[in-house]
């Protein structure tokens, strides 16, 4: 029974599967299966520090999110995941957790959290937390006790004596291996207290847990149980490729060096100097993910109610990414791994063929009956309109919402927020500070994607009533803000609202897809389902106008009508498209509705 439930939970809408049965004589309405909430929701990432500040300290907080919950109803968002809100010294703005069971004081109290969750649920919105299992702050009780060799915590982290230094036999040993941290510098840090090195794949203050210790694994179950018992709908699970490193037992008793990349531009302390063979994507980490899935499926079974989910995070090649879904032996992992292909594989330089290829890559490699997901940004990457072009915002949001599976929006994408300018003096991101200097920090900084949300054109963009903010407000807030976009006749936000409404149609939740480049500049995405309207996205991702031959678009019956268009399009909602020739301006996107083919 457990297995059946697990299987049912894992499977989702590879689209044909949405249709349980079609009658032999069309056009009769197909019988459609029920979808679980997470299989086709509009998911939204909140970066809590920058969403809304309620107490004028310049830092966003839970009360602020609570005040603005209606925004999600208005925008048509079904579910939210929040970057970490737990107690933290904020070296990596919450990804360095010192107490996994407490709310950070700048963000609020446990009572406020409970209230936020309750109100979100009253509004029909699911709320997911960010679960950060790879590491804990060096100020966590776990680390403090481990450093003291308290037997209960002694092996909670990856400790090693290091290698005797031939040049200095009585001095501090050399680091155990050449491993490089994600934020630059050696991944090993010396502890004077314990006279050993500990591993940190991220900042020095983020010590890597030892996942070969059963007590660590148990602690992770306890943390998840704690929040599930409070009622959360699941977790986004952080930094999974780094969960487990090579075991010295398999390498003659010492930590093996990662091979060198051979790239001359990197020095030994720089990320890129090595190839992460022993530090990333280790096959054993997937077993941990599969155990978590079993755990959450059991939790669902025991407690009933709506399905709680795991969405996994990690940048890896397609094969290692797909293993998060599960493996061919029938193990099941995350409900889905986040799809970062629109972030890593395409940019302003990409043409229509690159887009189609990137989309089909995910859909091709995805296991049978798995659920896809799409996103263009997050707190770690430059914002979507900056990475692509400003005139592509509506087309990219359309693509996100029209593809099969779940759409993921990063805070601000619904209004087309761009990167904010953050000077070196104002820079606070540990990655930028550690890897860069005054001249190079912009190559690494994640601050531009984390500047506060633009609510309106007033004081501090409506983010705070205080005089300072933890990161500057982006300079373009008077042009780009929610209040203005609600008033303007045409706006990114209004397009976004129409897109989330459109997602409710069965063609998008249950329909098949067809996608193809029409030229280097333009491609079509067709969604179709017997007896339901056909929906067609036409998108010119190029920088010159492009004339399309609509006879080449399958299932598109003309005349068709424009359901939504990019704000700079000359075709308004309701425009009838009859001719076979259609010219799209640079960046222009149209969604056409036509009767079922
Ligand atoms: C990756 C990330 C980063 C954070 C790191 C370590 O997406 O979430 O934001 O710095 O993992 O937790
Ligand atoms: C892995 C990674 C980056 C991300 C951030 C944290 O290197 O997850 O992709 O941009 O710097 O580390
Ligand atoms: Mg505040
Ligand atoms: Mg405060
Ligand atoms: Ca690790």
XYZ file of C-alpha atoms and ligand atoms in Angstrom:
624
model
C 0.000 0.000 0.000
C 2.804 2.386 0.919
C 4.461 1.733 -2.398
C 1.264 2.308 -4.332
C 0.676 5.587 -2.555
C 4.287 6.585 -3.108
C 3.972 5.785 -6.771
C 0.740 7.680 -7.109
C 2.339 10.631 -5.406
C 5.315 10.589 -7.708
C 3.566 10.317 -10.967
C 2.281 13.367 -12.623
C 1.231 14.812 -15.857
C 3.446 13.818 -18.659
C 0.765 15.268 -20.731
C -0.729 12.335 -22.530
C -1.201 10.887 -19.114
C -3.556 13.715 -18.247
C -6.093 12.052 -20.433
C -7.447 8.869 -18.907
C -9.498 7.878 -21.907
C -10.632 9.413 -25.139
C -13.709 8.063 -26.837
C -13.243 6.475 -30.234
C -15.452 8.972 -32.047
C -14.168 12.482 -31.583
C -15.050 15.054 -30.606
C -16.312 13.768 -27.312
C -14.971 15.294 -24.145
C -12.031 13.261 -22.862
C -12.091 12.001 -19.316
C -9.407 13.893 -17.435
C -7.639 12.653 -14.345
C -7.557 14.685 -11.147
C -4.300 16.500 -10.639
C -2.706 17.041 -7.279
C -2.143 20.712 -6.382
C 1.622 20.708 -6.974
C 1.439 19.222 -10.463
C 0.222 22.367 -12.156
C 0.404 25.172 -9.612
C 1.773 28.671 -10.085
C 4.604 28.677 -7.538
C 6.256 31.896 -6.340
C 9.538 32.424 -4.506
C 9.586 35.039 -1.772
C 12.938 36.404 -0.687
C 11.723 37.492 2.776
C 14.425 40.105 3.487
C 13.299 42.050 0.442
C 9.570 41.476 0.172
C 7.926 43.858 2.655
C 9.161 45.468 5.872
C 6.501 46.037 8.541
C 8.590 47.531 11.356
C 10.732 50.110 9.561
C 14.066 48.401 10.252
C 14.788 48.121 6.535
C 14.533 44.334 6.537
C 11.516 42.485 5.187
C 9.646 40.315 7.668
C 6.817 37.828 8.216
C 4.364 40.513 9.276
C 5.104 42.267 5.977
C 4.362 39.104 4.024
C 1.168 38.719 6.030
C 0.076 42.256 5.110
C 0.583 41.529 1.434
C -0.880 38.032 1.159
C -3.730 39.376 -0.941
C -1.140 40.177 -3.600
C -0.845 36.478 -4.315
C -4.582 36.023 -4.629
C -4.694 39.012 -6.976
C -1.758 37.724 -9.015
C -3.218 34.218 -9.259
C -0.372 32.513 -7.393
C -1.230 29.138 -5.816
C 1.830 28.373 -3.710
C 4.806 30.159 -2.214
C 8.234 29.034 -1.136
C 10.226 31.317 1.130
C 14.000 31.556 1.379
C 15.163 30.720 4.940
C 13.498 32.498 7.865
C 15.334 30.616 10.627
C 17.709 31.899 13.269
C 20.957 32.852 11.586
C 24.025 35.091 11.932
C 23.153 36.120 8.348
C 26.579 35.536 6.836
C 24.757 34.039 3.830
C 21.451 35.767 4.651
C 19.767 32.825 6.289
C 21.457 29.963 4.461
C 23.746 29.767 7.510
C 21.239 28.512 10.063
C 22.123 28.532 13.750
C 18.792 27.141 14.950
C 16.614 25.176 12.559
C 13.678 25.269 14.978
C 13.467 29.027 15.521
C 12.421 32.090 13.535
C 15.111 34.732 13.062
C 14.295 37.783 15.202
C 14.459 40.263 12.285
C 11.755 38.262 10.544
C 9.412 37.888 13.518
C 8.186 35.305 15.983
C 6.886 31.757 15.886
C 3.403 33.146 16.637
C 3.644 35.349 13.548
C 4.791 32.404 11.508
C 1.831 30.301 12.650
C -0.488 33.188 11.863
C 1.036 33.656 8.414
C 0.592 29.988 7.636
C -2.984 30.028 8.881
C -3.911 33.059 6.817
C -2.193 31.755 3.700
C -4.196 28.561 4.028
C -7.407 30.523 4.536
C -6.685 32.219 1.215
C -6.035 28.848 -0.424
C -2.292 29.447 -0.764
C 0.236 26.716 0.007
C 3.369 27.685 1.935
C 6.696 25.894 1.634
C 9.866 26.448 3.616
C 13.489 26.345 2.533
C 15.161 23.315 4.082
C 18.971 23.652 4.185
C 20.360 20.222 5.057
C 23.928 20.496 3.735
C 25.290 22.799 6.383
C 24.747 24.663 9.630
C 26.153 27.896 10.961
C 29.333 27.627 13.007
C 27.259 29.369 15.686
C 24.757 26.517 15.814
C 24.643 24.377 18.933
C 25.568 21.427 16.714
C 28.831 23.018 15.670
C 29.744 24.462 19.040
C 29.257 21.074 20.688
C 31.006 19.266 17.862
C 34.027 21.524 18.121
C 34.144 20.716 21.861
C 33.956 17.027 21.032
C 30.725 16.519 22.944
C 30.277 12.819 22.063
C 26.703 13.395 20.958
C 27.801 15.870 18.278
C 31.467 14.975 17.753
C 30.832 13.457 14.310
C 28.096 15.851 13.188
C 30.486 17.555 10.761
C 33.377 16.520 8.498
C 36.486 16.805 10.656
C 40.027 15.810 9.685
C 43.556 16.221 11.068
C 44.950 17.475 7.785
C 48.317 16.555 6.304
C 51.589 17.119 8.193
C 53.421 20.047 6.651
C 56.929 18.865 5.651
C 58.147 22.460 5.834
C 56.793 22.897 9.325
C 56.410 19.456 11.006
C 55.422 20.868 14.393
C 53.146 23.596 13.092
C 49.658 23.576 11.729
C 49.116 20.770 9.224
C 48.091 21.423 5.626
C 44.415 21.111 4.602
C 43.269 17.515 3.973
C 42.695 18.085 0.227
C 42.647 20.717 -2.510
C 38.881 21.169 -2.375
C 37.649 24.680 -3.198
C 34.631 26.329 -1.560
C 31.707 27.596 -3.687
C 32.491 31.029 -2.324
C 36.232 30.806 -3.032
C 39.194 29.714 -0.927
C 39.902 26.317 0.576
C 36.818 24.304 1.556
C 38.689 23.364 4.746
C 38.938 25.625 7.770
C 41.236 25.076 10.746
C 39.689 24.954 14.204
C 42.140 26.002 16.886
C 39.812 24.616 19.511
C 39.599 21.120 18.128
C 42.974 21.175 16.344
C 41.372 19.785 13.223
C 40.029 21.010 9.920
C 36.302 21.067 9.159
C 34.716 21.085 5.713
C 32.630 23.949 4.366
C 31.534 23.780 0.747
C 30.064 27.263 1.103
C 31.186 30.056 3.475
C 33.605 29.361 6.345
C 30.654 29.944 8.663
C 28.613 27.190 6.924
C 30.013 23.862 8.160
C 29.030 20.793 6.127
C 27.080 18.134 8.015
C 28.346 14.566 8.006
C 25.602 12.594 6.262
C 27.340 9.308 6.996
C 26.361 9.840 10.637
C 22.892 8.350 11.361
C 22.350 10.942 14.092
C 22.606 13.717 11.487
C 20.067 11.963 9.300
C 17.741 11.632 12.278
C 18.128 15.324 13.076
C 16.992 16.148 9.536
C 13.855 14.050 9.988
C 13.232 15.832 13.284
C 13.564 19.251 11.647
C 11.198 18.361 8.829
C 8.706 16.828 11.275
C 8.779 19.955 13.420
C 7.698 22.193 10.529
C 5.307 19.689 8.982
C 3.572 19.442 12.363
C 3.119 23.223 12.283
C 1.326 22.742 8.961
C 3.739 23.667 6.164
C 3.006 22.216 2.751
C 6.526 21.018 2.048
C 10.065 22.135 1.391
C 12.369 23.514 -1.218
C 15.546 21.565 -0.419
C 18.784 23.525 -0.754
C 22.172 22.776 -2.318
C 21.737 19.011 -2.719
C 24.659 18.318 -5.102
C 27.014 19.126 -2.223
C 25.363 16.881 0.364
C 27.986 14.116 0.413
C 31.710 14.068 -0.351
C 34.152 11.244 -1.041
C 34.828 8.947 1.920
C 38.488 8.639 2.968
C 37.778 4.946 3.623
C 37.542 4.504 -0.152
C 40.767 6.422 -0.825
C 43.460 4.887 1.331
C 42.425 6.784 4.434
C 42.659 10.331 3.117
C 40.455 12.801 1.321
C 41.276 12.580 -2.392
C 42.226 15.739 -4.267
C 39.766 16.864 -6.916
C 41.347 16.713 -10.404
C 42.646 20.018 -11.746
C 40.662 21.753 -14.468
C 43.870 22.878 -16.156
C 42.305 26.266 -16.847
C 45.085 28.828 -16.613
C 42.846 31.684 -15.486
C 42.193 30.092 -12.089
C 44.501 30.087 -9.093
C 44.299 27.271 -6.564
C 42.011 29.208 -4.213
C 39.494 29.994 -6.971
C 36.367 28.084 -7.877
C 37.124 26.611 -11.310
C 40.670 25.516 -10.435
C 39.411 21.985 -9.797
C 36.772 19.689 -11.271
C 34.422 18.714 -8.419
C 34.700 14.947 -8.839
C 34.771 14.146 -5.113
C 32.676 17.044 -3.839
C 29.601 17.261 -6.058
C 26.868 14.991 -7.502
C 28.004 11.916 -5.536
C 25.662 9.026 -6.180
C 25.157 8.352 -2.460
C 23.405 11.672 -1.957
C 20.420 10.453 -3.959
C 19.768 7.678 -1.465
C 19.325 10.366 1.177
C 16.837 12.195 -1.049
C 14.945 8.923 -1.665
C 14.763 8.369 2.095
C 13.325 11.861 2.560
C 10.675 11.120 -0.034
C 9.719 7.933 1.730
C 9.548 9.926 4.942
C 7.269 12.635 3.543
C 5.052 10.082 1.789
C 4.635 8.302 5.119
C 3.887 11.608 6.777
C 1.227 12.298 4.164
C -0.253 8.869 4.662
C -0.369 9.145 8.438
C -1.714 12.673 8.594
C -3.928 12.892 5.522
C -4.848 16.295 4.141
C -3.264 17.912 1.107
C -0.024 16.436 -0.197
C 3.192 17.814 1.311
C 6.004 17.985 -1.218
C 9.765 18.162 -1.730
C 11.206 20.324 -4.499
C 14.944 19.813 -4.777
C 17.544 22.426 -5.649
C 20.834 21.805 -7.397
C 22.748 22.836 -10.480
C 23.904 19.677 -12.223
C 23.982 18.158 -15.680
C 20.738 16.717 -17.015
C 21.494 13.127 -16.024
C 22.392 13.952 -12.440
C 19.429 16.345 -12.254
C 16.926 13.720 -13.398
C 18.121 11.324 -10.690
C 16.448 13.617 -8.137
C 13.099 12.516 -9.577
C 14.042 8.906 -8.977
C 16.024 6.118 -10.585
C 15.297 3.247 -12.914
C 15.233 0.818 -10.005
C 11.987 2.445 -8.953
C 13.284 4.697 -6.192
C 11.372 7.968 -5.958
C 12.908 11.260 -4.916
C 11.778 14.864 -5.088
C 8.321 15.689 -6.443
C 10.487 17.575 -8.883
C 13.994 18.989 -9.051
C 13.971 22.675 -9.944
C 14.643 23.160 -13.641
C 17.352 25.816 -14.070
C 17.830 25.364 -17.805
C 16.297 28.756 -18.641
C 18.892 30.246 -16.287
C 21.951 28.242 -17.286
C 21.378 27.358 -20.943
C 19.770 30.406 -22.557
C 20.336 34.162 -22.409
C 19.916 37.325 -24.459
C 22.243 35.739 -27.009
C 20.042 32.685 -27.585
C 17.925 32.241 -30.661
C 14.596 30.469 -31.102
C 16.285 27.145 -31.817
C 18.230 27.381 -28.569
C 14.992 27.925 -26.664
C 13.236 24.975 -28.273
C 16.260 22.730 -27.741
C 16.489 23.728 -24.077
C 12.806 23.062 -23.438
C 12.871 19.722 -25.211
C 15.967 18.719 -23.268
C 14.048 18.683 -20.002
C 10.958 17.078 -21.491
C 13.057 14.430 -23.203
C 15.099 13.394 -20.191
C 12.274 13.605 -17.665
C 11.141 10.183 -16.413
C 7.801 8.771 -17.520
C 4.881 10.493 -15.799
C 7.057 12.972 -13.952
C 6.031 16.611 -13.527
C 8.005 19.353 -15.302
C 8.692 22.837 -13.926
C 10.053 26.074 -15.368
C 11.685 29.182 -13.995
C 13.667 32.161 -15.148
C 15.175 33.435 -11.932
C 15.887 33.083 -8.246
C 17.886 34.764 -5.480
C 21.171 33.420 -6.880
C 21.010 34.765 -10.415
C 20.599 38.044 -12.257
C 16.962 38.931 -12.770
C 15.182 37.677 -15.867
C 14.710 40.982 -17.780
C 18.389 41.809 -17.219
C 19.667 38.393 -18.302
C 17.451 38.460 -21.375
C 16.034 41.696 -22.813
C 13.467 44.031 -21.329
C 11.154 43.494 -24.299
C 11.068 39.739 -23.590
C 9.414 39.869 -20.141
C 5.871 39.038 -21.259
C 6.995 36.377 -23.701
C 9.128 34.689 -21.053
C 6.340 34.808 -18.467
C 3.995 33.394 -21.128
C 6.380 30.573 -21.857
C 6.749 29.810 -18.138
C 2.984 29.631 -17.703
C 2.130 27.784 -20.901
C 4.571 24.902 -20.679
C 3.334 21.666 -19.086
C 3.881 21.289 -15.330
C 4.492 23.870 -12.625
C 5.527 27.475 -13.223
C 7.905 29.172 -10.805
C 8.082 32.946 -10.474
C 10.863 34.726 -8.612
C 9.716 37.715 -6.560
C 9.372 40.719 -8.882
C 9.163 38.840 -12.190
C 5.419 39.476 -12.297
C 6.185 43.189 -12.726
C 9.372 42.715 -14.739
C 11.765 43.921 -12.012
C 15.341 44.235 -13.245
C 18.629 43.949 -11.395
C 19.235 46.837 -9.025
C 22.582 48.602 -9.032
C 24.535 47.841 -5.856
C 27.861 49.629 -5.398
C 30.895 47.870 -3.901
C 30.334 49.869 -0.701
C 26.758 48.608 -0.454
C 27.601 45.026 -1.393
C 26.778 42.507 1.326
C 26.672 39.155 -0.498
C 29.312 36.821 0.946
C 29.918 35.314 -2.490
C 30.748 38.729 -3.963
C 32.841 39.784 -0.974
C 34.861 36.552 -0.911
C 35.299 35.881 -4.598
C 35.525 39.426 -5.890
C 37.090 42.801 -5.216
C 36.107 46.357 -6.090
C 36.711 45.647 -9.791
C 35.286 42.143 -10.105
C 32.529 41.834 -7.477
C 29.776 42.384 -10.043
C 30.714 39.072 -11.687
C 29.745 37.201 -8.534
C 27.330 39.382 -6.610
C 23.814 38.121 -6.024
C 22.749 41.416 -4.444
C 21.371 42.954 -7.678
C 18.691 40.244 -7.788
C 17.856 40.725 -4.105
C 17.022 44.445 -3.894
C 13.640 45.219 -2.268
C 10.328 44.714 -4.034
C 8.734 47.717 -5.729
C 5.237 48.174 -4.321
C 4.738 51.750 -5.507
C 6.560 54.943 -6.495
C 6.561 56.367 -2.962
C 9.110 56.372 -0.138
C 11.522 53.443 -0.582
C 9.205 51.994 -3.227
C 6.667 51.199 -0.492
C 8.969 48.518 0.895
C 9.554 50.213 4.250
C 8.671 53.365 6.129
C 12.206 53.419 7.518
C 15.053 55.543 6.158
C 17.470 52.753 5.356
C 17.145 49.416 3.638
C 19.489 46.432 3.888
C 20.134 46.681 0.145
C 19.422 49.820 -1.892
C 16.134 50.212 -3.741
C 16.728 49.834 -7.482
C 16.781 53.200 -9.256
C 13.981 52.338 -11.680
C 11.247 51.857 -9.037
C 9.206 54.851 -10.211
C 8.947 53.288 -13.657
C 8.540 49.692 -12.554
C 6.240 49.110 -9.582
C 3.119 47.159 -8.746
C 0.768 50.078 -8.064
C 1.520 51.670 -11.440
C 1.125 48.380 -13.260
C -2.255 47.833 -11.665
C -3.367 51.201 -13.050
C -1.764 51.154 -16.480
C -3.990 49.874 -19.278
C -1.224 47.495 -20.305
C 1.431 46.160 -17.976
C 3.556 43.122 -17.245
C 1.437 42.548 -14.169
C -1.809 42.537 -16.149
C -0.275 40.068 -18.581
C 0.801 37.953 -15.615
C -2.730 37.958 -14.215
C -4.149 36.797 -17.519
C -1.550 34.043 -17.662
C -2.315 32.658 -14.205
C -6.024 32.727 -15.090
C -5.330 30.921 -18.355
C -3.504 28.167 -16.467
C -6.820 27.057 -15.024
C -7.894 25.872 -18.476
C -7.717 22.154 -19.068
C -5.726 22.624 -22.258
C -2.810 23.857 -20.174
C -3.140 21.452 -17.247
C -3.968 18.325 -19.229
C -3.195 19.021 -22.878
C -0.441 17.811 -25.182
C 2.321 20.080 -26.439
C 4.042 20.747 -29.718
C 6.981 23.117 -29.945
C 9.199 24.069 -32.871
C 11.341 26.886 -34.228
C 9.881 28.672 -37.262
C 13.091 30.599 -37.898
C 16.202 31.616 -35.965
C 14.080 34.278 -34.273
C 10.650 32.802 -33.619
C 9.120 29.643 -32.293
C 5.674 28.341 -31.501
C 4.402 26.403 -28.505
C 1.034 24.759 -29.137
C -1.068 23.269 -26.352
C -4.043 21.207 -27.459
C -6.610 18.873 -25.988
C -9.509 17.227 -27.734
C -12.716 19.310 -27.531
C -11.006 22.157 -25.639
C -9.661 25.385 -27.152
C -6.174 25.221 -28.612
C -3.702 27.734 -27.169
C -0.712 28.865 -29.172
C 2.254 30.950 -28.055
C 4.152 32.732 -30.816
C 7.338 34.367 -29.612
C 10.007 36.337 -31.436
C 13.099 36.143 -29.213
C 15.200 37.926 -31.836
C 16.162 41.588 -32.174
C 14.620 42.190 -35.595
C 11.054 41.789 -36.790
C 10.130 38.389 -38.157
C 7.338 37.307 -40.499
C 5.791 33.942 -39.727
C 3.797 31.558 -41.884
C 0.977 30.437 -39.618
C 0.185 27.508 -41.923
C 3.220 25.901 -40.370
C 1.702 25.937 -36.869
C -0.165 22.674 -36.236
C -3.602 22.620 -34.543
C -3.974 26.379 -35.017
C -7.340 27.008 -36.660
C -7.928 30.477 -38.029
C -9.466 32.858 -37.399
C -7.912 32.830 -33.954
C -8.102 35.557 -31.336
C -5.369 37.167 -29.269
C -5.813 36.126 -25.645
C -2.852 38.154 -24.429
C 0.081 39.972 -26.015
C 3.289 41.574 -24.830
C 2.746 45.136 -23.742
C 4.645 46.580 -26.726
C 2.625 44.528 -29.214
C 0.354 46.408 -31.603
C -2.235 43.616 -31.215
C -4.568 44.036 -28.294
C -6.542 41.388 -26.506
C -9.342 40.164 -28.748
C -7.639 41.017 -32.047
C -8.689 38.517 -34.705
C -5.858 36.812 -36.583
C -7.017 35.471 -39.912
C -4.203 35.894 -42.446
C -1.516 33.254 -42.689
C 1.234 35.834 -42.592
C 1.998 37.473 -39.273
C 4.864 39.809 -38.473
C 6.193 39.912 -34.922
C 8.245 42.814 -33.570
C 11.470 42.032 -31.666
C 10.563 40.364 -28.360
C 6.873 40.305 -29.245
C 4.827 37.390 -27.971
C 1.185 36.522 -28.646
C -1.022 33.871 -27.178
C -3.729 32.876 -29.637
C -6.871 30.995 -28.802
C -8.542 28.913 -31.450
C -11.321 26.327 -31.384
C -10.271 22.755 -30.736
C -8.676 21.255 -33.825
C 21.960 27.972 -3.659
C 21.882 28.486 -2.274
C 22.486 29.835 -2.087
C 23.170 29.664 -0.797
C 23.676 28.267 -0.910
C 24.061 27.608 0.337
O 20.830 28.235 -4.327
O 20.551 28.494 -1.839
O 21.635 30.917 -2.055
O 24.154 30.622 -0.724
O 22.651 27.584 -1.548
O 22.964 27.313 1.170
C 26.705 26.524 -6.790
C 25.755 27.617 -6.305
C 25.610 28.682 -7.377
C 24.744 29.799 -6.876
C 25.255 30.318 -5.572
C 25.481 29.243 -4.575
O 27.927 27.062 -7.138
O 24.511 27.001 -6.027
O 25.096 28.160 -8.557
O 24.670 30.840 -7.803
O 26.424 31.035 -5.785
O 26.256 28.197 -5.133
Mg 11.469 44.471 9.334
Mg 12.549 44.146 12.979
Ca 28.228 18.358 2.061
